mmCIF file with all atom_site columns, C-alpha atoms in Angstrom:
data_model
loop_
_atom_site.group_PDB
_atom_site.id
_atom_site.type_symbol
_atom_site.label_atom_id
_atom_site.label_alt_id
_atom_site.label_comp_id
_atom_site.label_asym_id
_atom_site.label_entity_id
_atom_site.label_seq_id
_atom_site.pdbx_PDB_ins_code
_atom_site.Cartn_x
_atom_site.Cartn_y
_atom_site.Cartn_z
_atom_site.occupancy
_atom_site.B_iso_or_equiv
_atom_site.pdbx_formal_charge
_atom_site.auth_seq_id
_atom_site.auth_comp_id
_atom_site.auth_asym_id
_atom_site.auth_atom_id
_atom_site.pdbx_PDB_model_num
ATOM 1   C CA . MET A 1 1   ? 82.557 153.172 118.707 1.00 0.00 ? 1   MET A CA 1
ATOM 2   C CA . ASN A 1 2   ? 82.098 150.482 116.078 1.00 0.00 ? 2   ASN A CA 1
ATOM 3   C CA . THR A 1 3   ? 83.461 147.048 116.755 1.00 0.00 ? 3   THR A CA 1
ATOM 4   C CA . ALA A 1 4   ? 84.185 144.822 113.761 1.00 0.00 ? 4   ALA A CA 1
ATOM 5   C CA . CYS A 1 5   ? 83.267 141.213 114.209 1.00 0.00 ? 5   CYS A CA 1
ATOM 6   C CA . SER A 1 6   ? 85.728 138.756 112.755 1.00 0.00 ? 6   SER A CA 1
ATOM 7   C CA . LYS A 1 7   ? 84.321 135.558 111.337 1.00 0.00 ? 7   LYS A CA 1
ATOM 8   C CA . LYS A 1 8   ? 86.139 132.463 112.452 1.00 0.00 ? 8   LYS A CA 1
ATOM 9   C CA . ASP A 1 9   ? 86.302 129.448 110.241 1.00 0.00 ? 9   ASP A CA 1
ATOM 10  C CA . TYR A 1 10  ? 84.582 126.525 111.874 1.00 0.00 ? 10  TYR A CA 1
ATOM 11  C CA . ILE A 1 11  ? 86.896 123.553 112.306 1.00 0.00 ? 11  ILE A CA 1
ATOM 12  C CA . TYR A 1 12  ? 85.062 120.327 111.799 1.00 0.00 ? 12  TYR A CA 1
ATOM 13  C CA . PRO A 1 13  ? 86.200 117.551 114.142 1.00 0.00 ? 13  PRO A CA 1
ATOM 14  C CA . GLU A 1 14  ? 88.010 114.582 112.718 1.00 0.00 ? 14  GLU A CA 1
ATOM 15  C CA . GLY A 1 15  ? 87.400 111.120 114.030 1.00 0.00 ? 15  GLY A CA 1
ATOM 16  C CA . SER A 1 16  ? 87.712 107.381 113.513 1.00 0.00 ? 16  SER A CA 1
ATOM 17  C CA . ILE A 1 17  ? 85.657 104.742 111.722 1.00 0.00 ? 17  ILE A CA 1
ATOM 18  C CA . VAL A 1 18  ? 85.776 101.186 113.065 1.00 0.00 ? 18  VAL A CA 1
ATOM 19  C CA . GLY A 1 19  ? 84.418 98.005  111.517 1.00 0.00 ? 19  GLY A CA 1
ATOM 20  C CA . PHE A 1 20  ? 84.832 94.241  111.134 1.00 0.00 ? 20  PHE A CA 1
ATOM 21  C CA . ILE A 1 21  ? 85.068 92.163  107.958 1.00 0.00 ? 21  ILE A CA 1
ATOM 22  C CA . ARG A 1 22  ? 84.521 88.425  107.642 1.00 0.00 ? 22  ARG A CA 1
ATOM 23  C CA . LEU A 1 23  ? 86.054 86.354  104.854 1.00 0.00 ? 23  LEU A CA 1
ATOM 24  C CA . ILE A 1 24  ? 84.295 83.301  103.360 1.00 0.00 ? 24  ILE A CA 1
ATOM 25  C CA . ASP A 1 25  ? 86.184 80.682  101.324 1.00 0.00 ? 25  ASP A CA 1
ATOM 26  C CA . THR A 1 26  ? 85.011 78.785  98.228  1.00 0.00 ? 26  THR A CA 1
ATOM 27  C CA . ASN A 1 27  ? 83.538 76.047  100.430 1.00 0.00 ? 27  ASN A CA 1
ATOM 28  C CA . GLY A 1 28  ? 81.276 78.528  102.208 1.00 0.00 ? 28  GLY A CA 1
ATOM 29  C CA . LYS A 1 29  ? 83.256 78.433  105.447 1.00 0.00 ? 29  LYS A CA 1
ATOM 30  C CA . MET A 1 30  ? 84.260 81.493  107.466 1.00 0.00 ? 30  MET A CA 1
ATOM 31  C CA . LEU A 1 31  ? 88.036 81.850  107.766 1.00 0.00 ? 31  LEU A CA 1
ATOM 32  C CA . THR A 1 32  ? 89.724 82.120  111.147 1.00 0.00 ? 32  THR A CA 1
ATOM 33  C CA . ASP A 1 33  ? 92.235 84.588  109.703 1.00 0.00 ? 33  ASP A CA 1
ATOM 34  C CA . ASN A 1 34  ? 90.469 87.684  108.363 1.00 0.00 ? 34  ASN A CA 1
ATOM 35  C CA . SER A 1 35  ? 93.579 89.818  107.992 1.00 0.00 ? 35  SER A CA 1
ATOM 36  C CA . GLY A 1 36  ? 94.887 91.582  104.917 1.00 0.00 ? 36  GLY A CA 1
ATOM 37  C CA . VAL A 1 37  ? 91.758 93.341  103.698 1.00 0.00 ? 37  VAL A CA 1
ATOM 38  C CA . ILE A 1 38  ? 92.606 96.878  102.570 1.00 0.00 ? 38  ILE A CA 1
ATOM 39  C CA . VAL A 1 39  ? 89.937 99.373  103.614 1.00 0.00 ? 39  VAL A CA 1
ATOM 40  C CA . THR A 1 40  ? 90.073 102.817 101.967 1.00 0.00 ? 40  THR A CA 1
ATOM 41  C CA . VAL A 1 41  ? 88.092 106.024 102.267 1.00 0.00 ? 41  VAL A CA 1
ATOM 42  C CA . GLU A 1 42  ? 87.525 106.701 98.575  1.00 0.00 ? 42  GLU A CA 1
ATOM 43  C CA . GLY A 1 43  ? 88.942 109.989 97.342  1.00 0.00 ? 43  GLY A CA 1
ATOM 44  C CA . THR A 1 44  ? 91.413 110.288 100.225 1.00 0.00 ? 44  THR A CA 1
ATOM 45  C CA . ASN A 1 45  ? 94.731 108.802 101.346 1.00 0.00 ? 45  ASN A CA 1
ATOM 46  C CA . ILE A 1 46  ? 93.097 107.332 104.436 1.00 0.00 ? 46  ILE A CA 1
ATOM 47  C CA . ASN A 1 47  ? 93.246 103.545 104.661 1.00 0.00 ? 47  ASN A CA 1
ATOM 48  C CA . ALA A 1 48  ? 93.673 100.648 107.044 1.00 0.00 ? 48  ALA A CA 1
ATOM 49  C CA . ILE A 1 49  ? 94.285 96.892  106.935 1.00 0.00 ? 49  ILE A CA 1
ATOM 50  C CA . THR A 1 50  ? 92.248 94.351  108.858 1.00 0.00 ? 50  THR A CA 1
ATOM 51  C CA . ASN A 1 51  ? 93.851 92.247  111.576 1.00 0.00 ? 51  ASN A CA 1
ATOM 52  C CA . GLU A 1 52  ? 93.305 88.529  112.186 1.00 0.00 ? 52  GLU A CA 1
ATOM 53  C CA . ILE A 1 53  ? 89.824 89.029  113.663 1.00 0.00 ? 53  ILE A CA 1
ATOM 54  C CA . GLY A 1 54  ? 88.851 91.301  110.770 1.00 0.00 ? 54  GLY A CA 1
ATOM 55  C CA . ARG A 1 55  ? 88.942 94.565  112.696 1.00 0.00 ? 55  ARG A CA 1
ATOM 56  C CA . PHE A 1 56  ? 90.017 97.813  111.039 1.00 0.00 ? 56  PHE A CA 1
ATOM 57  C CA . GLU A 1 57  ? 90.165 101.426 112.146 1.00 0.00 ? 57  GLU A CA 1
ATOM 58  C CA . LEU A 1 58  ? 90.299 104.430 109.851 1.00 0.00 ? 58  LEU A CA 1
ATOM 59  C CA . VAL A 1 59  ? 91.745 107.405 111.738 1.00 0.00 ? 59  VAL A CA 1
ATOM 60  C CA . ASP A 1 60  ? 91.757 111.185 111.266 1.00 0.00 ? 60  ASP A CA 1
ATOM 61  C CA . VAL A 1 61  ? 88.749 111.084 108.967 1.00 0.00 ? 61  VAL A CA 1
ATOM 62  C CA . PRO A 1 62  ? 87.197 114.534 108.345 1.00 0.00 ? 62  PRO A CA 1
ATOM 63  C CA . VAL A 1 63  ? 83.429 115.009 108.531 1.00 0.00 ? 63  VAL A CA 1
ATOM 64  C CA . GLY A 1 64  ? 81.798 114.077 105.242 1.00 0.00 ? 64  GLY A CA 1
ATOM 65  C CA . THR A 1 65  ? 79.988 111.491 103.149 1.00 0.00 ? 65  THR A CA 1
ATOM 66  C CA . TYR A 1 66  ? 82.229 108.789 101.748 1.00 0.00 ? 66  TYR A CA 1
ATOM 67  C CA . ASN A 1 67  ? 82.359 105.528 99.871  1.00 0.00 ? 67  ASN A CA 1
ATOM 68  C CA . ILE A 1 68  ? 84.317 102.959 101.895 1.00 0.00 ? 68  ILE A CA 1
ATOM 69  C CA . VAL A 1 69  ? 86.100 100.457 99.656  1.00 0.00 ? 69  VAL A CA 1
ATOM 70  C CA . CYS A 1 70  ? 87.234 97.035  100.924 1.00 0.00 ? 70  CYS A CA 1
ATOM 71  C CA . GLU A 1 71  ? 89.359 94.701  98.825  1.00 0.00 ? 71  GLU A CA 1
ATOM 72  C CA . LYS A 1 72  ? 91.723 91.773  99.060  1.00 0.00 ? 72  LYS A CA 1
ATOM 73  C CA . ASN A 1 73  ? 93.459 89.715  96.394  1.00 0.00 ? 73  ASN A CA 1
ATOM 74  C CA . ASN A 1 74  ? 91.435 86.623  95.429  1.00 0.00 ? 74  ASN A CA 1
ATOM 75  C CA . PHE A 1 75  ? 88.474 87.912  97.454  1.00 0.00 ? 75  PHE A CA 1
ATOM 76  C CA . GLY A 1 76  ? 87.112 90.619  95.195  1.00 0.00 ? 76  GLY A CA 1
ATOM 77  C CA . SER A 1 77  ? 85.834 93.865  96.665  1.00 0.00 ? 77  SER A CA 1
ATOM 78  C CA . TYR A 1 78  ? 82.968 95.538  98.475  1.00 0.00 ? 78  TYR A CA 1
ATOM 79  C CA . ILE A 1 79  ? 81.877 99.188  98.455  1.00 0.00 ? 79  ILE A CA 1
ATOM 80  C CA . TYR A 1 80  ? 79.883 100.752 101.280 1.00 0.00 ? 80  TYR A CA 1
ATOM 81  C CA . GLU A 1 81  ? 78.323 103.715 99.503  1.00 0.00 ? 81  GLU A CA 1
ATOM 82  C CA . SER A 1 82  ? 77.479 107.125 100.955 1.00 0.00 ? 82  SER A CA 1
ATOM 83  C CA . PHE A 1 83  ? 78.569 106.539 104.551 1.00 0.00 ? 83  PHE A CA 1
ATOM 84  C CA . GLN A 1 84  ? 77.774 109.731 106.481 1.00 0.00 ? 84  GLN A CA 1
ATOM 85  C CA . PHE A 1 85  ? 80.502 110.480 109.015 1.00 0.00 ? 85  PHE A CA 1
ATOM 86  C CA . ILE A 1 86  ? 79.914 113.170 111.648 1.00 0.00 ? 86  ILE A CA 1
ATOM 87  C CA . GLY A 1 87  ? 83.343 113.041 113.305 1.00 0.00 ? 87  GLY A CA 1
ATOM 88  C CA . GLY A 1 88  ? 83.926 113.473 117.017 1.00 0.00 ? 88  GLY A CA 1
ATOM 89  C CA . ASP A 1 89  ? 85.781 111.691 119.799 1.00 0.00 ? 89  ASP A CA 1
ATOM 90  C CA . VAL A 1 90  ? 83.694 108.512 119.713 1.00 0.00 ? 90  VAL A CA 1
ATOM 91  C CA . PRO A 1 91  ? 84.588 106.185 116.802 1.00 0.00 ? 91  PRO A CA 1
ATOM 92  C CA . ALA A 1 92  ? 81.771 105.528 114.346 1.00 0.00 ? 92  ALA A CA 1
ATOM 93  C CA . PHE A 1 93  ? 80.955 101.881 113.715 1.00 0.00 ? 93  PHE A CA 1
ATOM 94  C CA . ILE A 1 94  ? 80.324 100.733 110.160 1.00 0.00 ? 94  ILE A CA 1
ATOM 95  C CA . TYR A 1 95  ? 78.626 97.428  109.401 1.00 0.00 ? 95  TYR A CA 1
ATOM 96  C CA . MET A 1 96  ? 80.405 95.389  106.758 1.00 0.00 ? 96  MET A CA 1
ATOM 97  C CA . PRO A 1 97  ? 78.971 92.229  105.191 1.00 0.00 ? 97  PRO A CA 1
ATOM 98  C CA . LYS A 1 98  ? 80.988 89.133  104.399 1.00 0.00 ? 98  LYS A CA 1
ATOM 99  C CA . ILE A 1 99  ? 83.462 89.172  101.514 1.00 0.00 ? 99  ILE A CA 1
ATOM 100 C CA . TYR A 1 100 ? 83.679 85.956  99.516  1.00 0.00 ? 100 TYR A CA 1
ATOM 101 C CA . GLN A 1 101 ? 86.696 84.282  97.986  1.00 0.00 ? 101 GLN A CA 1
ATOM 102 C CA . GLN A 1 102 ? 86.716 84.207  94.205  1.00 0.00 ? 102 GLN A CA 1
ATOM 103 C CA . SER A 1 103 ? 86.293 80.897  92.396  1.00 0.00 ? 103 SER A CA 1
ATOM 104 C CA . GLU A 1 104 ? 89.435 79.005  91.445  1.00 0.00 ? 104 GLU A CA 1
ATOM 105 C CA . VAL A 1 105 ? 87.715 77.449  88.422  1.00 0.00 ? 105 VAL A CA 1
ATOM 106 C CA . GLU A 1 106 ? 88.423 79.155  85.092  1.00 0.00 ? 106 GLU A CA 1
ATOM 107 C CA . VAL A 1 107 ? 86.691 79.013  81.726  1.00 0.00 ? 107 VAL A CA 1
ATOM 108 C CA . THR A 1 108 ? 89.356 77.644  79.349  1.00 0.00 ? 108 THR A CA 1
ATOM 109 C CA . ASN A 1 109 ? 87.588 77.905  75.988  1.00 0.00 ? 109 ASN A CA 1
ATOM 110 C CA . VAL A 1 110 ? 84.309 79.244  74.632  1.00 0.00 ? 110 VAL A CA 1
ATOM 111 C CA . ASP A 1 111 ? 82.272 78.755  71.457  1.00 0.00 ? 111 ASP A CA 1
ATOM 112 C CA . ILE A 1 112 ? 79.228 81.016  71.055  1.00 0.00 ? 112 ILE A CA 1
ATOM 113 C CA . ASP A 1 113 ? 76.438 80.968  68.470  1.00 0.00 ? 113 ASP A CA 1
ATOM 114 C CA . ILE A 1 114 ? 73.810 83.707  68.446  1.00 0.00 ? 114 ILE A CA 1
ATOM 115 C CA . THR A 1 115 ? 71.003 83.852  65.918  1.00 0.00 ? 115 THR A CA 1
ATOM 116 C CA . GLU A 1 116 ? 67.938 86.066  65.749  1.00 0.00 ? 116 GLU A CA 1
ATOM 117 C CA . SER A 1 117 ? 65.991 83.392  67.613  1.00 0.00 ? 117 SER A CA 1
ATOM 118 C CA . GLU A 1 118 ? 68.383 81.487  69.881  1.00 0.00 ? 118 GLU A CA 1
ATOM 119 C CA . ILE A 1 119 ? 71.693 81.519  71.698  1.00 0.00 ? 119 ILE A CA 1
ATOM 120 C CA . GLU A 1 120 ? 74.093 78.728  72.592  1.00 0.00 ? 120 GLU A CA 1
ATOM 121 C CA . ILE A 1 121 ? 77.273 78.986  74.644  1.00 0.00 ? 121 ILE A CA 1
ATOM 122 C CA . ARG A 1 122 ? 79.634 75.998  74.927  1.00 0.00 ? 122 ARG A CA 1
ATOM 123 C CA . GLY A 1 123 ? 83.027 75.653  76.497  1.00 0.00 ? 123 GLY A CA 1
ATOM 124 C CA . GLY A 1 124 ? 85.388 74.026  78.935  1.00 0.00 ? 124 GLY A CA 1
ATOM 125 C CA . LEU A 1 125 ? 86.346 74.478  82.579  1.00 0.00 ? 125 LEU A CA 1
ATOM 126 C CA . SER A 1 126 ? 89.775 74.199  84.182  1.00 0.00 ? 126 SER A CA 1
ATOM 127 C CA . GLU A 1 127 ? 88.387 71.823  86.816  1.00 0.00 ? 127 GLU A CA 1
ATOM 128 C CA . SER A 1 128 ? 85.355 69.591  87.169  1.00 0.00 ? 128 SER A CA 1
ATOM 129 C CA . LYS A 1 129 ? 84.206 71.289  90.382  1.00 0.00 ? 129 LYS A CA 1
ATOM 130 C CA . GLY A 1 130 ? 81.450 73.237  88.671  1.00 0.00 ? 130 GLY A CA 1
ATOM 131 C CA . LEU A 1 131 ? 81.141 76.966  88.226  1.00 0.00 ? 131 LEU A CA 1
ATOM 132 C CA . ARG A 1 132 ? 78.561 79.545  89.206  1.00 0.00 ? 132 ARG A CA 1
ATOM 133 C CA . PHE A 1 133 ? 78.422 82.010  86.336  1.00 0.00 ? 133 PHE A CA 1
ATOM 134 C CA . PHE A 1 134 ? 77.199 85.470  85.427  1.00 0.00 ? 134 PHE A CA 1
ATOM 135 C CA . ILE A 1 135 ? 77.193 86.050  81.654  1.00 0.00 ? 135 ILE A CA 1
ATOM 136 C CA . CYS A 1 136 ? 76.621 89.564  80.288  1.00 0.00 ? 136 CYS A CA 1
ATOM 137 C CA . ILE A 1 137 ? 75.622 90.158  76.656  1.00 0.00 ? 137 ILE A CA 1
ATOM 138 C CA . GLY A 1 138 ? 75.287 93.445  74.819  1.00 0.00 ? 138 GLY A CA 1
ATOM 139 C CA . ASN A 1 139 ? 75.835 95.192  71.500  1.00 0.00 ? 139 ASN A CA 1
ATOM 140 C CA . GLN A 1 140 ? 78.439 97.605  72.865  1.00 0.00 ? 140 GLN A CA 1
ATOM 141 C CA . GLU A 1 141 ? 82.151 96.811  73.006  1.00 0.00 ? 141 GLU A CA 1
ATOM 142 C CA . ASP A 1 142 ? 82.406 97.895  76.639  1.00 0.00 ? 142 ASP A CA 1
ATOM 143 C CA . VAL A 1 143 ? 79.936 95.253  77.797  1.00 0.00 ? 143 VAL A CA 1
ATOM 144 C CA . SER A 1 144 ? 80.411 94.436  81.474  1.00 0.00 ? 144 SER A CA 1
ATOM 145 C CA . PHE A 1 145 ? 78.466 93.608  84.638  1.00 0.00 ? 145 PHE A CA 1
ATOM 146 C CA . LEU A 1 146 ? 77.678 97.323  84.780  1.00 0.00 ? 146 LEU A CA 1
ATOM 147 C CA . ASN A 1 147 ? 76.661 97.651  81.134  1.00 0.00 ? 147 ASN A CA 1
ATOM 148 C CA . TYR A 1 148 ? 74.740 94.924  79.302  1.00 0.00 ? 148 TYR A CA 1
ATOM 149 C CA . ASP A 1 149 ? 71.487 94.270  77.449  1.00 0.00 ? 149 ASP A CA 1
ATOM 150 C CA . PHE A 1 150 ? 70.651 91.024  79.225  1.00 0.00 ? 150 PHE A CA 1
ATOM 151 C CA . ALA A 1 151 ? 72.388 88.440  81.372  1.00 0.00 ? 151 ALA A CA 1
ATOM 152 C CA . TYR A 1 152 ? 72.342 84.821  82.464  1.00 0.00 ? 152 TYR A CA 1
ATOM 153 C CA . ARG A 1 153 ? 72.972 83.658  86.020  1.00 0.00 ? 153 ARG A CA 1
ATOM 154 C CA . GLY A 1 154 ? 73.292 80.002  86.877  1.00 0.00 ? 154 GLY A CA 1
ATOM 155 C CA . TYR A 1 155 ? 75.529 77.079  87.755  1.00 0.00 ? 155 TYR A CA 1
ATOM 156 C CA . TRP A 1 156 ? 77.387 74.608  85.585  1.00 0.00 ? 156 TRP A CA 1
ATOM 157 C CA . THR A 1 157 ? 77.648 71.364  87.517  1.00 0.00 ? 157 THR A CA 1
ATOM 158 C CA . GLY A 1 158 ? 80.922 69.615  88.217  1.00 0.00 ? 158 GLY A CA 1
ATOM 159 C CA . VAL A 1 159 ? 80.118 66.648  85.975  1.00 0.00 ? 159 VAL A CA 1
ATOM 160 C CA . GLY A 1 160 ? 83.068 66.641  83.575  1.00 0.00 ? 160 GLY A CA 1
ATOM 161 C CA . SER A 1 161 ? 84.864 69.808  82.529  1.00 0.00 ? 161 SER A CA 1
ATOM 162 C CA . GLU A 1 162 ? 82.539 70.970  79.739  1.00 0.00 ? 162 GLU A CA 1
ATOM 163 C CA . PHE A 1 163 ? 79.517 73.238  79.890  1.00 0.00 ? 163 PHE A CA 1
ATOM 164 C CA . ASN A 1 164 ? 76.619 74.182  77.648  1.00 0.00 ? 164 ASN A CA 1
ATOM 165 C CA . LEU A 1 165 ? 73.967 76.872  77.818  1.00 0.00 ? 165 LEU A CA 1
ATOM 166 C CA . TYR A 1 166 ? 71.088 77.029  75.342  1.00 0.00 ? 166 TYR A CA 1
ATOM 167 C CA . ASP A 1 167 ? 68.189 79.469  75.300  1.00 0.00 ? 167 ASP A CA 1
ATOM 168 C CA . SER A 1 168 ? 65.567 80.592  72.809  1.00 0.00 ? 168 SER A CA 1
ATOM 169 C CA . ASN A 1 169 ? 64.879 84.272  72.300  1.00 0.00 ? 169 ASN A CA 1
ATOM 170 C CA . ASP A 1 170 ? 61.633 85.095  74.080  1.00 0.00 ? 170 ASP A CA 1
ATOM 171 C CA . GLY A 1 171 ? 62.020 88.839  73.832  1.00 0.00 ? 171 GLY A CA 1
ATOM 172 C CA . LYS A 1 172 ? 65.372 89.115  75.636  1.00 0.00 ? 172 LYS A CA 1
ATOM 173 C CA . TYR A 1 173 ? 67.001 90.757  72.637  1.00 0.00 ? 173 TYR A CA 1
ATOM 174 C CA . HIS A 1 174 ? 66.239 92.221  69.212  1.00 0.00 ? 174 HIS A CA 1
ATOM 175 C CA . TYR A 1 175 ? 69.509 91.759  67.394  1.00 0.00 ? 175 TYR A CA 1
ATOM 176 C CA . SER A 1 176 ? 69.516 91.520  63.606  1.00 0.00 ? 176 SER A CA 1
ATOM 177 C CA . ALA A 1 177 ? 71.578 89.213  61.405  1.00 0.00 ? 177 ALA A CA 1
ATOM 178 C CA . GLY A 1 178 ? 75.014 90.716  60.791  1.00 0.00 ? 178 GLY A CA 1
ATOM 179 C CA . GLU A 1 179 ? 74.980 92.757  64.008  1.00 0.00 ? 179 GLU A CA 1
ATOM 180 C CA . ARG A 1 180 ? 78.004 92.462  66.294  1.00 0.00 ? 180 ARG A CA 1
ATOM 181 C CA . VAL A 1 181 ? 77.309 91.364  69.856  1.00 0.00 ? 181 VAL A CA 1
ATOM 182 C CA . TYR A 1 182 ? 79.747 91.058  72.769  1.00 0.00 ? 182 TYR A CA 1
ATOM 183 C CA . VAL A 1 183 ? 79.766 88.443  75.519  1.00 0.00 ? 183 VAL A CA 1
ATOM 184 C CA . ILE A 1 184 ? 81.709 88.445  78.782  1.00 0.00 ? 184 ILE A CA 1
ATOM 185 C CA . ILE A 1 185 ? 81.725 85.666  81.396  1.00 0.00 ? 185 ILE A CA 1
ATOM 186 C CA . TYR A 1 186 ? 82.213 86.135  85.129  1.00 0.00 ? 186 TYR A CA 1
ATOM 187 C CA . SER A 1 187 ? 82.494 83.571  87.901  1.00 0.00 ? 187 SER A CA 1
ATOM 188 C CA . VAL A 1 188 ? 80.933 83.928  91.352  1.00 0.00 ? 188 VAL A CA 1
ATOM 189 C CA . ASN A 1 189 ? 81.479 82.099  94.642  1.00 0.00 ? 189 ASN A CA 1
ATOM 190 C CA . ALA A 1 190 ? 78.721 79.481  94.764  1.00 0.00 ? 190 ALA A CA 1
ATOM 191 C CA . TYR A 1 191 ? 77.895 80.389  98.381  1.00 0.00 ? 191 TYR A CA 1
ATOM 192 C CA . GLU A 1 192 ? 77.412 84.116  97.860  1.00 0.00 ? 192 GLU A CA 1
ATOM 193 C CA . GLU A 1 193 ? 73.680 84.768  97.586  1.00 0.00 ? 193 GLU A CA 1
ATOM 194 C CA . TYR A 1 194 ? 73.189 88.475  97.024  1.00 0.00 ? 194 TYR A CA 1
ATOM 195 C CA . GLY A 1 195 ? 76.329 90.606  97.145  1.00 0.00 ? 195 GLY A CA 1
ATOM 196 C CA . PHE A 1 196 ? 75.855 94.323  97.793  1.00 0.00 ? 196 PHE A CA 1
ATOM 197 C CA . LEU A 1 197 ? 73.577 96.955  96.298  1.00 0.00 ? 197 LEU A CA 1
ATOM 198 C CA . ASN A 1 198 ? 75.301 99.251  93.824  1.00 0.00 ? 198 ASN A CA 1
ATOM 199 C CA . LYS A 1 199 ? 73.163 102.369 94.110  1.00 0.00 ? 199 LYS A CA 1
ATOM 200 C CA . ALA A 1 200 ? 74.443 103.862 90.852  1.00 0.00 ? 200 ALA A CA 1
ATOM 201 C CA . ILE A 1 201 ? 72.811 101.091 88.801  1.00 0.00 ? 201 ILE A CA 1
ATOM 202 C CA . ASP A 1 202 ? 70.331 99.888  91.446  1.00 0.00 ? 202 ASP A CA 1
ATOM 203 C CA . GLU A 1 203 ? 71.539 96.310  91.181  1.00 0.00 ? 203 GLU A CA 1
ATOM 204 C CA . TYR A 1 204 ? 73.221 93.824  93.486  1.00 0.00 ? 204 TYR A CA 1
ATOM 205 C CA . ILE A 1 205 ? 76.890 93.110  92.737  1.00 0.00 ? 205 ILE A CA 1
ATOM 206 C CA . TYR A 1 206 ? 78.693 90.021  94.002  1.00 0.00 ? 206 TYR A CA 1
ATOM 207 C CA . THR A 1 207 ? 81.819 90.674  96.077  1.00 0.00 ? 207 THR A CA 1
ATOM 208 C CA . SER A 1 208 ? 83.436 87.565  94.534  1.00 0.00 ? 208 SER A CA 1
ATOM 209 C CA . LEU A 1 209 ? 82.722 88.585  90.935  1.00 0.00 ? 209 LEU A CA 1
ATOM 210 C CA . LYS A 1 210 ? 85.692 87.742  88.684  1.00 0.00 ? 210 LYS A CA 1
ATOM 211 C CA . GLN A 1 211 ? 86.078 87.934  84.928  1.00 0.00 ? 211 GLN A CA 1
ATOM 212 C CA . THR A 1 212 ? 86.973 84.407  83.939  1.00 0.00 ? 212 THR A CA 1
ATOM 213 C CA . TYR A 1 213 ? 87.280 84.724  80.152  1.00 0.00 ? 213 TYR A CA 1
ATOM 214 C CA . ASN A 1 214 ? 88.150 87.468  77.679  1.00 0.00 ? 214 ASN A CA 1
ATOM 215 C CA . ARG A 1 215 ? 85.307 89.336  76.009  1.00 0.00 ? 215 ARG A CA 1
ATOM 216 C CA . VAL A 1 216 ? 84.060 87.484  72.919  1.00 0.00 ? 216 VAL A CA 1
ATOM 217 C CA . GLU A 1 217 ? 82.753 89.213  69.791  1.00 0.00 ? 217 GLU A CA 1
ATOM 218 C CA . VAL A 1 218 ? 79.965 87.367  67.946  1.00 0.00 ? 218 VAL A CA 1
ATOM 219 C CA . VAL A 1 219 ? 78.235 88.160  64.653  1.00 0.00 ? 219 VAL A CA 1
ATOM 220 C CA . VAL A 1 220 ? 74.510 87.426  64.831  1.00 0.00 ? 220 VAL A CA 1
ATOM 221 C CA . GLU A 1 221 ? 73.262 84.953  62.220  1.00 0.00 ? 221 GLU A CA 1
ATOM 222 C CA . LYS A 1 222 ? 69.834 84.478  60.700  1.00 0.00 ? 222 LYS A CA 1
ATOM 223 C CA . SER A 1 223 ? 67.510 82.044  62.426  1.00 0.00 ? 223 SER A CA 1
ATOM 224 C CA . LYS A 1 224 ? 68.240 78.444  61.484  1.00 0.00 ? 224 LYS A CA 1
ATOM 225 C CA . SER A 1 225 ? 64.583 77.555  61.027  1.00 0.00 ? 225 SER A CA 1
#
């Protein structure tokens, strides 16, 4: 007598993911109210919102590898990439770094000159508090913090409401006269040191990164000397 064996589909256990998020303001101080951060399991409808102490719990999460996305208005976002969740009855704990408030200072106007040998960026700020900046430059229209030829990181001091950046070309770029180049300016919380590692581009991204001025198109000129 032959007995047929039926194959049962294995049901992977669902479970919960728990974590805590801390919010840092523009003065570098940790907030007492860490509520309102939306935490999402990317690619699913599973999400949660932090309470006052920053705690969140994602429930009914199937076994899998996920990106966990955290975001709040005026605080930018953070992505925990490739979190491996094994499910089960015991909640998994996920470590989340601090998320920094975005700068309130805006770039109000910009004037950019790029030649084959030097670059100068001038402009104004909405306040005289100073601004930590991240400027991305490239010869493609979709220039961004994820796609650029070279970049400047630094701090414009709060002396007055004007700024100026000058640099000579020491091999940073090889643009020719008449070529179109695109510049985009971001602001960063002055107290955020590193941000998080974006594995796709192998570079650290600031959680407080905010575009503070529209992309500017510049035509490269011949060297002045």
